[in-house]
PDB file of C-alpha atoms in Angstrom:
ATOM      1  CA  UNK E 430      17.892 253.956  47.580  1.00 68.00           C
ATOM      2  CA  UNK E 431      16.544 257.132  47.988  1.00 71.00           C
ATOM      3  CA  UNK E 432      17.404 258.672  44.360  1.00 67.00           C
ATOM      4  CA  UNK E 433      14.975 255.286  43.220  1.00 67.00           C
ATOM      5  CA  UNK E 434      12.191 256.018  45.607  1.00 64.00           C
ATOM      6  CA  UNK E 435      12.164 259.695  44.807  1.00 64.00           C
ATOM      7  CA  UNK E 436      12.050 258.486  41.080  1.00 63.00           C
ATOM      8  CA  UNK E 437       9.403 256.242  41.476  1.00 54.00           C
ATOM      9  CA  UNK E 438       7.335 258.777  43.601  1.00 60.00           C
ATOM     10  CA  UNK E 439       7.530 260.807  40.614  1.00 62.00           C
ATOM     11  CA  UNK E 440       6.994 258.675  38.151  1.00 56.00           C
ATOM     12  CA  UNK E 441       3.763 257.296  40.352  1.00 55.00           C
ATOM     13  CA  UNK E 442       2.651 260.692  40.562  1.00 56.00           C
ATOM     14  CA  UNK E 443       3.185 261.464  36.799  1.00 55.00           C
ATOM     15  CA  UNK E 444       0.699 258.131  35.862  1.00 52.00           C
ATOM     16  CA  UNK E 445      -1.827 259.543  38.403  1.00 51.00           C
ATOM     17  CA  UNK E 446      -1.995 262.709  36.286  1.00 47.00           C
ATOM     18  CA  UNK E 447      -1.978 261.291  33.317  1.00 48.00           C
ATOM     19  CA  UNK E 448      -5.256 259.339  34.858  1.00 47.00           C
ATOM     20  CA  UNK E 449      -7.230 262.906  34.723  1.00 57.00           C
ATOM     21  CA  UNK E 450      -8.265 265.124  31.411  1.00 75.00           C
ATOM     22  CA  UNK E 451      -5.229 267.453  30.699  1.00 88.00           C
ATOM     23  CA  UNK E 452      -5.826 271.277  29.659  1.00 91.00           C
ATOM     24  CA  UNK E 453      -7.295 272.483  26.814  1.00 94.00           C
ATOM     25  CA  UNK E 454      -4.479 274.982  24.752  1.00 93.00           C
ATOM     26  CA  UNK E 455      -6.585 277.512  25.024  1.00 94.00           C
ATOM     27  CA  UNK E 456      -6.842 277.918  29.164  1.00 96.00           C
ATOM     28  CA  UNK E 457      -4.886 280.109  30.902  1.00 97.00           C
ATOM     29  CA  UNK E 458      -2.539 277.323  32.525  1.00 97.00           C
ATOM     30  CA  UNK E 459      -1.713 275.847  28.938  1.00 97.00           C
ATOM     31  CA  UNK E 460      -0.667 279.504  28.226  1.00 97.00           C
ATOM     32  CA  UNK E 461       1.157 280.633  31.039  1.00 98.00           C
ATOM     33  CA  UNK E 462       3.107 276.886  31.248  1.00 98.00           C
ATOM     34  CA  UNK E 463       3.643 277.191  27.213  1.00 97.00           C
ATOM     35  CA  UNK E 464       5.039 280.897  27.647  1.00 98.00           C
ATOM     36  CA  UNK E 465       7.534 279.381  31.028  1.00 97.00           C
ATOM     37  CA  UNK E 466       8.803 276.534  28.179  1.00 96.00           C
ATOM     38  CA  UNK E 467       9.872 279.200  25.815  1.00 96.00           C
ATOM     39  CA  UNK E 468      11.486 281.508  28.397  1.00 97.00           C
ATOM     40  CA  UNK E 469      13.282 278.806  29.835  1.00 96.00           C
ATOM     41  CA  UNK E 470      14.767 277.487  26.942  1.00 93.00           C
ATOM     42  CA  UNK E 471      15.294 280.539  25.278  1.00 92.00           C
ATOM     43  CA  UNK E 472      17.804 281.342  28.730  1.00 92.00           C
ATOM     44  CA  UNK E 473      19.011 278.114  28.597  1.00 91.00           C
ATOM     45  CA  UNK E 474      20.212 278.071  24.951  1.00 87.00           C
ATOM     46  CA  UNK E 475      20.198 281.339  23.391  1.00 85.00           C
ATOM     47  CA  UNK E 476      20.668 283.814  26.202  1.00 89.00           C
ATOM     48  CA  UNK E 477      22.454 282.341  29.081  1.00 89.00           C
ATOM     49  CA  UNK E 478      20.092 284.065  30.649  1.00 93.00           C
ATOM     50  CA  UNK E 479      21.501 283.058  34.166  1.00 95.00           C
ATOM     51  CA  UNK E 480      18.479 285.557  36.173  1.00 96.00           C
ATOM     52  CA  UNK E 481      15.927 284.372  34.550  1.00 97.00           C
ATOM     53  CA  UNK E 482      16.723 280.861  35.000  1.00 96.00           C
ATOM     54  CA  UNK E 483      17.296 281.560  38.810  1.00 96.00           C
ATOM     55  CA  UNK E 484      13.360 282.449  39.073  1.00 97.00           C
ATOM     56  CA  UNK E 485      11.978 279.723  37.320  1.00 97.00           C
ATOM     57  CA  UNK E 486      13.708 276.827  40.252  1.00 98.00           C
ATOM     58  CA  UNK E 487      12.582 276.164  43.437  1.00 98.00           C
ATOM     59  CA  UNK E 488      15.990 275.638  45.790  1.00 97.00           C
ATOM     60  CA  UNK E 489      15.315 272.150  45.730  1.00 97.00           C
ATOM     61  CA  UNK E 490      15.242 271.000  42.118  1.00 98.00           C
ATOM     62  CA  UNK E 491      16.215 268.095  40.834  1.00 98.00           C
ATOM     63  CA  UNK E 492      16.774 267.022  37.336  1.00 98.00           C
ATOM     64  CA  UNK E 493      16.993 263.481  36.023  1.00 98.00           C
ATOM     65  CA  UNK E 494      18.387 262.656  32.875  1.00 97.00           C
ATOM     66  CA  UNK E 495      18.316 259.469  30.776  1.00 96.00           C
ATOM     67  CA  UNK E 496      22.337 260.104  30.238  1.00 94.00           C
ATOM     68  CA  UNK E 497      23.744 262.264  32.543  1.00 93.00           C
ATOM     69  CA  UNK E 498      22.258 261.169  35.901  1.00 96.00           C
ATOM     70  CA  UNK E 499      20.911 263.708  38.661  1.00 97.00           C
ATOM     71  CA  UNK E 500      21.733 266.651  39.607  1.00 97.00           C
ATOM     72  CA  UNK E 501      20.066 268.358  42.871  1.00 97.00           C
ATOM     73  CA  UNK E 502      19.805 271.973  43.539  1.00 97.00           C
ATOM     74  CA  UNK E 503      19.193 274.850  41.373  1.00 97.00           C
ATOM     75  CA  UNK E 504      22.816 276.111  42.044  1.00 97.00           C
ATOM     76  CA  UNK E 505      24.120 273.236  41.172  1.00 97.00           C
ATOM     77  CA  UNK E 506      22.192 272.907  37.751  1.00 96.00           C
ATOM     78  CA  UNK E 507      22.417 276.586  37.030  1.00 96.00           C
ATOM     79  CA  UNK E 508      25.698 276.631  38.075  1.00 95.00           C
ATOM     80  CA  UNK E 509      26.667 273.819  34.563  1.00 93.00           C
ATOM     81  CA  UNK E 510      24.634 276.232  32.548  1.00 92.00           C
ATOM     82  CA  UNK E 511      26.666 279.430  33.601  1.00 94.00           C
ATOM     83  CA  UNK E 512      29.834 277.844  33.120  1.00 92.00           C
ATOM     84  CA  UNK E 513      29.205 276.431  29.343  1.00 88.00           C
ATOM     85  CA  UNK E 514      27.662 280.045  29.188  1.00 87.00           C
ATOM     86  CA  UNK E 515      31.495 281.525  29.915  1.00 89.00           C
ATOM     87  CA  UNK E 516      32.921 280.058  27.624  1.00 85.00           C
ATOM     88  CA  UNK E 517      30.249 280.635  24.697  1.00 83.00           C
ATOM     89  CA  UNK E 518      31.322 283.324  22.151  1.00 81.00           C
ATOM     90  CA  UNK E 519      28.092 285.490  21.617  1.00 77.00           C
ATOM     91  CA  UNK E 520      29.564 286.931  17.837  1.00 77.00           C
ATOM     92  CA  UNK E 521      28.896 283.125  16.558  1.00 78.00           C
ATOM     93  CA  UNK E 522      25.361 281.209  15.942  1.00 79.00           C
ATOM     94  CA  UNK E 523      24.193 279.594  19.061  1.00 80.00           C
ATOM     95  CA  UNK E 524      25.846 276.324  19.372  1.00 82.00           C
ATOM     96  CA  UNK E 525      22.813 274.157  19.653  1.00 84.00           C
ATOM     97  CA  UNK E 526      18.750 275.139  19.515  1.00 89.00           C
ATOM     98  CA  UNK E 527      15.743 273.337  21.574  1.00 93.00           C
ATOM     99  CA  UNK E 528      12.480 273.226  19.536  1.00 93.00           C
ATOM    100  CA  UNK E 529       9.710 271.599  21.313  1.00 96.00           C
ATOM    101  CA  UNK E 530       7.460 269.466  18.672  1.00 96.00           C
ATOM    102  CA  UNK E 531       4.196 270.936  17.560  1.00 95.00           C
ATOM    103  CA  UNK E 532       1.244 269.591  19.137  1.00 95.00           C
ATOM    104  CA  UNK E 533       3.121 267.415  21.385  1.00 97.00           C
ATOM    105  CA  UNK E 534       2.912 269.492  24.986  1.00 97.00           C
ATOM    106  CA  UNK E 535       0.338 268.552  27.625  1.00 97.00           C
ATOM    107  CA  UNK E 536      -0.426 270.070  30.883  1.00 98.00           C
ATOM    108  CA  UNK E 537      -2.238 268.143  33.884  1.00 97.00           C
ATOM    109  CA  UNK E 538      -3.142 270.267  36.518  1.00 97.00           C
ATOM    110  CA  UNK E 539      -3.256 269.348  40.265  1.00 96.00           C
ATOM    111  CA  UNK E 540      -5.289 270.348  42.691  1.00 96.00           C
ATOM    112  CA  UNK E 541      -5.211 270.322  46.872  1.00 95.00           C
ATOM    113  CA  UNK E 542      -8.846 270.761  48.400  1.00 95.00           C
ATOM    114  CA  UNK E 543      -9.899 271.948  45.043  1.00 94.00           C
ATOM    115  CA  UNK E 544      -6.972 274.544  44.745  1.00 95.00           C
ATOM    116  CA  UNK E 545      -4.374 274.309  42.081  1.00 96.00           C
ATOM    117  CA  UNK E 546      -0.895 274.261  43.388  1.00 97.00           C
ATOM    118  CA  UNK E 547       1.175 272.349  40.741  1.00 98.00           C
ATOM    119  CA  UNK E 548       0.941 271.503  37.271  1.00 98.00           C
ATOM    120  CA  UNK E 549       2.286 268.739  34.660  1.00 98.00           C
ATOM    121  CA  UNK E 550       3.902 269.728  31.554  1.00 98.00           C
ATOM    122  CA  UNK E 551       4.958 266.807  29.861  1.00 97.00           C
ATOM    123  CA  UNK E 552       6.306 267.054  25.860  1.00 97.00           C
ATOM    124  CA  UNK E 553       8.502 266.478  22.954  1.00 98.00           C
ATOM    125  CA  UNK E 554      11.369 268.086  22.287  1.00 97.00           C
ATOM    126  CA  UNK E 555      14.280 267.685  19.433  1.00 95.00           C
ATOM    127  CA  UNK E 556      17.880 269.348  19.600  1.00 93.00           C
ATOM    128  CA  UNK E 557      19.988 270.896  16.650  1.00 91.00           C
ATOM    129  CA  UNK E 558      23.998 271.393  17.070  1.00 87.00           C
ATOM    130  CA  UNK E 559      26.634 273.246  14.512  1.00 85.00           C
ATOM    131  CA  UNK E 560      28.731 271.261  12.323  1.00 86.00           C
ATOM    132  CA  UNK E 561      32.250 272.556  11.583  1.00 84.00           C
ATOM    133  CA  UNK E 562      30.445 274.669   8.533  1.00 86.00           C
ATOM    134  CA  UNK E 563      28.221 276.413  10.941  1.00 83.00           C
ATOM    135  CA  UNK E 564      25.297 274.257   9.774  1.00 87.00           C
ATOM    136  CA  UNK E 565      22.251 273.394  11.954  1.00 89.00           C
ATOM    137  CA  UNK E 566      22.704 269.531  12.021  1.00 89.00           C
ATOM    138  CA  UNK E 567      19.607 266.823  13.214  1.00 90.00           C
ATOM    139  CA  UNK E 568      20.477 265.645  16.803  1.00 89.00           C
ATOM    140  CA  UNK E 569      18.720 264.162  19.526  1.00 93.00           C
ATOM    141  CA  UNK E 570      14.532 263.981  20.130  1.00 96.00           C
ATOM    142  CA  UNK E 571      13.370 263.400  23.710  1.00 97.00           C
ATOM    143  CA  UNK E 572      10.881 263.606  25.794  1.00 98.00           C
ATOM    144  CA  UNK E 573      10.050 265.848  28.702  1.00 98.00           C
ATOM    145  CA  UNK E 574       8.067 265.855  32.115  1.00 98.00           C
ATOM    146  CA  UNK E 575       8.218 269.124  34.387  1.00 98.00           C
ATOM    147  CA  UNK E 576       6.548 269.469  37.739  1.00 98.00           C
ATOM    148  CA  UNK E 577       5.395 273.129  38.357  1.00 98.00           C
ATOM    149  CA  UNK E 578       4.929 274.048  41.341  1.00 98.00           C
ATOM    150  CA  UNK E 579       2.940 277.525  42.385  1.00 96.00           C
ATOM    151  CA  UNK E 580       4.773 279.257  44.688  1.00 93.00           C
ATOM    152  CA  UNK E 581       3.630 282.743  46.223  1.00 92.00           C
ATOM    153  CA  UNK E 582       1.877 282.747  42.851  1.00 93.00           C
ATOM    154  CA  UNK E 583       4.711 282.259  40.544  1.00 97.00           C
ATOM    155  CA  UNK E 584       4.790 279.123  38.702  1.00 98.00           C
ATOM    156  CA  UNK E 585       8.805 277.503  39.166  1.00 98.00           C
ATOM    157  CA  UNK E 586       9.874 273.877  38.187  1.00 98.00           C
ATOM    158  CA  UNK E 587      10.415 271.538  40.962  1.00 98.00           C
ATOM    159  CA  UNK E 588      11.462 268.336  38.974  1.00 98.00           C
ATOM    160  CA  UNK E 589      12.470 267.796  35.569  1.00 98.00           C
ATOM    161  CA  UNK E 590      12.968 264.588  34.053  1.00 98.00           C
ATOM    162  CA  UNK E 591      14.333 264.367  30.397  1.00 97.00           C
ATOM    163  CA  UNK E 592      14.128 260.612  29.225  1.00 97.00           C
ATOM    164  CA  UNK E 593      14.072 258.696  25.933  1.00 96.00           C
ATOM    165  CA  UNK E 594      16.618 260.317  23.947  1.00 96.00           C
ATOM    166  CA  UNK E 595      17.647 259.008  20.634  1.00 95.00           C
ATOM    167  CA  UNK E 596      18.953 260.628  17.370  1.00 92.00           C
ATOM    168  CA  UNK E 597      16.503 262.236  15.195  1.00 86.00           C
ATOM    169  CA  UNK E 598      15.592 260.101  11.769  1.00 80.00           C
TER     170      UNK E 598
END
């Protein structure tokens, strides 16, 4: 019951944002929440960048996905990424690549008493895997919605839902 009401909470608060203008590219929370996409896929997928990942989480994330459920608590969600990470061998092409669609990420910012403290970065994203000939093969497109908080004036993901995934045509 209260893994529904958290999702519905979210998605409530996601519609709400999507109610108000969302930021031109060119501002300086586009940017910096464009720039936090890249560096948090690139450690995800290319690096393993296990540090890096660590600062971008509050303690209490959570992460809902269309296929493999919940998981809450950065350790817990960095801790699946550092263990596919161990077993990676770094002398071969990355096993699978992240490339977020052109011109489909949008930002919503949110504001308390006229003061931003969080931010919506919702987008489109498609996925590439290896095939046994070490050829980049289609895979799945989905959509993403992150909730960035500011915290101590770093920007780190609260919630993270990745939905709608289907294979690429």
């Amino acid at each position: 019951m209260k893994l529904i009401k958290n999702i519905l909470a979210f998605l409530f608060l996601a519609a709400c944002i999507a109610a108000t203008a969302q930021e031109s590219t060119t501002s300086e929370l586009y940017k910096t929440l464009k720039k936090n996409d890249s560096i948090l896929f690139d450690a995800a997928f290319n690096k393993c960048g296990i540090e890096t990942l660590n600062s971008l989480f509050t303690e209490d994330f959570e992460f809902y996905h269309d296929r493999g459920g919940l998981t809450e608590g950065k350790a817990e969600f960095i801790g699946r990424i550092a263990a596919d990470c161990a077993n990676r061998n770094f002398d071969l092409p990355q096993p699978a690549k992240r490339i977020l669609v052109d011109g489909s990420l949008e930002v919503y910012p949110m504001y308390n008493k006229g003061k931003l403290y969080a931010a919506i970065q919702h987008g489109v994203h498609r996925f590439e895997s290896l095939n046994e000939q070490n050829e980049y093969q289609k895979g799945d497109i989905a959509k993403f919605t992150h909730l960035w908080i500011l915290e101590d004036d770093t920007w780190k993901i609260k919630r993270e839902i990745s939905y709608d995934h289907r294979l690429q045509q």
